[in-house]
Short mmCIF file of C-alpha atoms and ligand atoms in Angstrom, two decimals:
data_model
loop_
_atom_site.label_atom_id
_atom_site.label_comp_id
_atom_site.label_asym_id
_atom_site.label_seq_id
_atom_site.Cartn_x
_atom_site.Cartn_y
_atom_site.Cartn_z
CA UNK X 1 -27.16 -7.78 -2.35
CA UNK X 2 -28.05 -11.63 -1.33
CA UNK X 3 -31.34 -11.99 -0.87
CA UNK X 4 -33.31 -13.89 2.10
CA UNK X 5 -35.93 -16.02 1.17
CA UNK X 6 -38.97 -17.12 3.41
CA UNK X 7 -39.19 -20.59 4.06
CA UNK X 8 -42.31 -22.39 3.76
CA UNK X 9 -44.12 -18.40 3.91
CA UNK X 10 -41.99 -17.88 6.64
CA UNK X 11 -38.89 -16.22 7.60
CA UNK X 12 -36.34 -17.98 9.95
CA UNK X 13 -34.60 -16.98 13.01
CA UNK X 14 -30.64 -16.78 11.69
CA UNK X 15 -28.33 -19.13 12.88
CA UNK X 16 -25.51 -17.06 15.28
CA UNK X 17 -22.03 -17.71 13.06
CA UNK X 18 -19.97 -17.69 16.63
CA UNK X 19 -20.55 -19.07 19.79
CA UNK X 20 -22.55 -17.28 22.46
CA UNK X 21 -19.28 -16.03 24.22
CA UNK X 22 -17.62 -15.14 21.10
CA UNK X 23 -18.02 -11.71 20.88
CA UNK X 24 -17.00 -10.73 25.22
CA UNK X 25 -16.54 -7.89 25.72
CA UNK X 26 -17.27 -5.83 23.05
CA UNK X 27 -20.55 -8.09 23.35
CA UNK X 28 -21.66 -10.55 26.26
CA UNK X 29 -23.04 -14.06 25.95
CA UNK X 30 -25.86 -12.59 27.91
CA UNK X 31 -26.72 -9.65 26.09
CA UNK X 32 -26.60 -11.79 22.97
CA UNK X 33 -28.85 -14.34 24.16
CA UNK X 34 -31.24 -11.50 25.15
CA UNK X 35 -31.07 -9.58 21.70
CA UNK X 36 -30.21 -12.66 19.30
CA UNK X 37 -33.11 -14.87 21.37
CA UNK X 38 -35.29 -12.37 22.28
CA UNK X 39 -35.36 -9.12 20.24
CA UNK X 40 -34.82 -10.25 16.97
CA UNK X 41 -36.94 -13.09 17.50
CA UNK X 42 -39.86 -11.17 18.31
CA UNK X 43 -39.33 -9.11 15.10
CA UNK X 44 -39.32 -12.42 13.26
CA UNK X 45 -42.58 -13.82 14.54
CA UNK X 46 -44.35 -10.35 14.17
CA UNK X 47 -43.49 -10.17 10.44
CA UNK X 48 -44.54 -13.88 9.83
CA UNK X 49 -47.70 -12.90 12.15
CA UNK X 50 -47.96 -10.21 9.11
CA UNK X 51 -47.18 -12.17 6.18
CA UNK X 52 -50.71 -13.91 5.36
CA UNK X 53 -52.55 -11.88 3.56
CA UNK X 54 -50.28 -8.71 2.99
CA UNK X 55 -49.86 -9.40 -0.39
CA UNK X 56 -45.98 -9.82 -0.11
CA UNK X 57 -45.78 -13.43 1.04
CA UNK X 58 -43.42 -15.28 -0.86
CA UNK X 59 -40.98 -12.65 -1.51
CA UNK X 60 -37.38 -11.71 -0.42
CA UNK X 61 -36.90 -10.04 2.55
CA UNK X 62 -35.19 -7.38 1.26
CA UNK X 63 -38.02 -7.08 -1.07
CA UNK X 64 -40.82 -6.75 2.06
CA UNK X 65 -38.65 -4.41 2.91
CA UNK X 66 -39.33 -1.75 0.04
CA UNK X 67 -42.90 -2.88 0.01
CA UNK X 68 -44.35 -2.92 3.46
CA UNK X 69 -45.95 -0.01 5.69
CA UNK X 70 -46.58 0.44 9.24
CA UNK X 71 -45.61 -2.06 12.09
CA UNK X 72 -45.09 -4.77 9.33
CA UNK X 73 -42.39 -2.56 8.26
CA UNK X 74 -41.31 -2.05 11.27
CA UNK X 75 -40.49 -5.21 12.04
CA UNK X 76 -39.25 -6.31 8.49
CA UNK X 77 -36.85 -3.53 8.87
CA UNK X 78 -35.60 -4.78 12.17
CA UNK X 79 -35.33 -8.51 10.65
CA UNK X 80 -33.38 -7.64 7.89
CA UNK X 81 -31.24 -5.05 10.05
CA UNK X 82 -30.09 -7.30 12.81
CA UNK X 83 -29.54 -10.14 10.22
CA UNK X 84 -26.78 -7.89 8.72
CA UNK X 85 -25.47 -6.95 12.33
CA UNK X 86 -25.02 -10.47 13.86
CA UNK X 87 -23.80 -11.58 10.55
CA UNK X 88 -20.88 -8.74 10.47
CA UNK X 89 -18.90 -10.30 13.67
CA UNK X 90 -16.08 -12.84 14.44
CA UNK X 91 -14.21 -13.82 18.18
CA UNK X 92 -11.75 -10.32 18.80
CA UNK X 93 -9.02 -9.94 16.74
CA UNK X 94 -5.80 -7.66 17.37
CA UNK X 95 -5.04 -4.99 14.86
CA UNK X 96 -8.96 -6.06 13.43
CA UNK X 97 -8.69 -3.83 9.66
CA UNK X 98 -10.10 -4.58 6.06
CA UNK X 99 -7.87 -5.19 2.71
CA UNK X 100 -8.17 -4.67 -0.51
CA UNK X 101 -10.76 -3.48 -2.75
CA UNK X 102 -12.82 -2.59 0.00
CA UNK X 103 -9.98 -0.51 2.11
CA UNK X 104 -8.79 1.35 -1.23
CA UNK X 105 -12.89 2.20 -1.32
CA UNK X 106 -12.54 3.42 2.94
CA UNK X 107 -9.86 5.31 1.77
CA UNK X 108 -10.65 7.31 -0.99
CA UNK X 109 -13.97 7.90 0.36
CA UNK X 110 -13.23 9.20 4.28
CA UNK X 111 -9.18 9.90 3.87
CA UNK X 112 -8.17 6.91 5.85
CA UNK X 113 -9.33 3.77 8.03
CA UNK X 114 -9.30 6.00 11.52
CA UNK X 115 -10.49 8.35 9.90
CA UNK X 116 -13.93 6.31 8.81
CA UNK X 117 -14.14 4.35 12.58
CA UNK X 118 -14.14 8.27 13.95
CA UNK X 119 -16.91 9.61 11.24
CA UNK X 120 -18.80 5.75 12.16
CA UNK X 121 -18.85 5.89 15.86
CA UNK X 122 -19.60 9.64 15.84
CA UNK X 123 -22.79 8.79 13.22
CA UNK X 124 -23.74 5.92 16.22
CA UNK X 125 -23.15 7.98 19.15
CA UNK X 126 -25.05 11.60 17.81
CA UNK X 127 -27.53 9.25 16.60
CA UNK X 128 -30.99 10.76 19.32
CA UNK X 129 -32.95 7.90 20.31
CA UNK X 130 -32.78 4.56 19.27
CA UNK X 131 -31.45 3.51 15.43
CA UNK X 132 -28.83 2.50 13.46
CA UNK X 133 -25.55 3.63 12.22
CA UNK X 134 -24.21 2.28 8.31
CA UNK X 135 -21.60 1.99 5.89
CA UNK X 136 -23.11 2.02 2.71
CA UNK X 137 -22.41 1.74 -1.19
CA UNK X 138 -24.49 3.79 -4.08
CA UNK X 139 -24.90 2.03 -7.29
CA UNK X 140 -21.48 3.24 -8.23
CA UNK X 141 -19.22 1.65 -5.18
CA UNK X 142 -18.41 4.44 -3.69
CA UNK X 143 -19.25 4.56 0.51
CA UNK X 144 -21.21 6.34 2.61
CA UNK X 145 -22.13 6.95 6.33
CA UNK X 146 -25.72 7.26 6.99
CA UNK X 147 -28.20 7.62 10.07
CA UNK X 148 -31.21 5.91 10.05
CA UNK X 149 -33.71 5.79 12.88
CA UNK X 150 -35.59 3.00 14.28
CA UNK X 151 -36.36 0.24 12.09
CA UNK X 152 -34.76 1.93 8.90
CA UNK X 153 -32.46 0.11 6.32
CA UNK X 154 -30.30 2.23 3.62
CA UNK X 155 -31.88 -0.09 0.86
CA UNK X 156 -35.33 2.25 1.15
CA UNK X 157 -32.61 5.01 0.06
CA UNK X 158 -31.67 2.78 -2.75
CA UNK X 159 -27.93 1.90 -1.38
CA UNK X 160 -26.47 -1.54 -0.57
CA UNK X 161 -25.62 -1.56 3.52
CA UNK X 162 -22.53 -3.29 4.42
CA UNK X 163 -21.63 -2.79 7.81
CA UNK X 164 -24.06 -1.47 11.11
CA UNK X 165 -23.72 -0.39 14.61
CA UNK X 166 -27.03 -1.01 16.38
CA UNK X 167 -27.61 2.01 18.54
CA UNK X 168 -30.86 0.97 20.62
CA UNK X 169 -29.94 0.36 24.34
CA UNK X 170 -30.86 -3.35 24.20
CA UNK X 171 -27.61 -3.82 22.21
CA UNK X 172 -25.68 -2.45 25.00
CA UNK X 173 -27.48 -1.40 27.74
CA UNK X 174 -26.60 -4.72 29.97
CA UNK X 175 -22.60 -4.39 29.26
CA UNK X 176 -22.27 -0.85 28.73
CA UNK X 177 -25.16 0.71 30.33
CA UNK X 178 -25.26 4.60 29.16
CA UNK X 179 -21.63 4.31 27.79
CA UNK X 180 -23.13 4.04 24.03
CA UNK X 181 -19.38 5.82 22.57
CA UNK X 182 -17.45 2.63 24.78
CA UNK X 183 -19.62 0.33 23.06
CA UNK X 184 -19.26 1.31 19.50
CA UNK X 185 -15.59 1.79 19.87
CA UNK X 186 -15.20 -2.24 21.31
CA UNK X 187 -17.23 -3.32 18.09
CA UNK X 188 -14.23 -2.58 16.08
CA UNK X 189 -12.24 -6.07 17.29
CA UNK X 190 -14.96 -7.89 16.09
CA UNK X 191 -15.79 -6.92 12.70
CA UNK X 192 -15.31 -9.52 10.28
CA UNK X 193 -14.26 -7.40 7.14
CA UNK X 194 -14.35 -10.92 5.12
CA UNK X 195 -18.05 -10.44 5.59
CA UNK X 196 -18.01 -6.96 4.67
CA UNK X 197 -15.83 -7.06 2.03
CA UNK X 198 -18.35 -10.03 0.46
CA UNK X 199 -21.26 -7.54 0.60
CA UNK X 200 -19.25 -5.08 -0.95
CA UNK X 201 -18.05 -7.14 -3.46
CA UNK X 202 -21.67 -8.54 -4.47
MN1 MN I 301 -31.19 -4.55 18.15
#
């Protein structure tokens, strides 16, 4: 997978792909500001906070990832995961599906494209407490679904994460309230499965 290098021993705050309003509704400009401006940044200042010293500095973030423990985990965890999530989404799109090598791969492994959105959005809405739901692939391409609570990633299970549905209530709580299954279901318009399909392809 691409790696994320610090920047002068520090990591940066990604750059949204889409306007703020891009992403209504499935997403507000308000709950983005709030989660792209505030949430994630916090988790990017408390793992540079963390950096000095640690013994990791100067290494990918994926990397700190594997390596750290504790709340500098924590928060490396929650960098790397909500750099995947913003960078998965595009303005709404009608009839919103992936092609090729990557929908032969949905295919085979959950039957069909419904078929995977209803295992995903059951994986995010079962999910107790606040996490993340995944689309994975092992080291031989093939997919998987996972669960992973809190600030987990599927790399520290040694698979490459392509796609995520952030399940804490800060990612919907403002648009959807306690409507998590509404929320999921709306991400679908605004995956961009050229994105995805680059991971996968990687
Ligand atoms: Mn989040």
């Amino acid at each position: 997978m691409k790696q994320t290098l610090p920047v002068d021993g520090k990591f940066e705050l990604m750059a949204l792909p889409y306007a703020p309003e891009a992403l209504t509704p499935a997403i507000s400009a308000e709950t983005l500001g709030f989660h792209h401006g505030k949430h994630l940044l916090t988790y990017v200042n408390n793992l540079n906070a963390a950096l000095p010293g640690s013994g990791l500095e100067g290494l990918p973030l994926e990397e700190v990832v594997l390596k750290a423990q504790g709340g500098m985990l924590n928060n490396a965890g929650q960098t790397l995961n909500h750099n995947l999530y913003f960078g998965q989404f595009t303005a709404p799109k009608a009839d919103n599906a992936p092609s090729g090598r990557l929908a032969s791969a949905i295919d085979e492994a959950f039957g069909s494209f419904d078929a995977f959105k209803e295992a995903f959005v059951k994986a995010g809405a079962t999910l107790f407490g606040s996490g993340w739901a995944w689309l994975s692939a092992d080291a031989e391409g093939k997919l998987v679904i996972t669960q992973e609570p809190n600030a987990a990633n599927p790399v520290q299970r040694g698979l490459r994460p392509l796609l995520t549905m952030d399940v804490w209530e800060h990612a919907y709580y403002l648009d959807y309230q306690n409507r998590r299954p509404d929320h999921l279901a709306a991400l679908w318009q605004i995956i961009d499965w050229d994105v995805v399909a680059e991971r996968y392809e990687d």
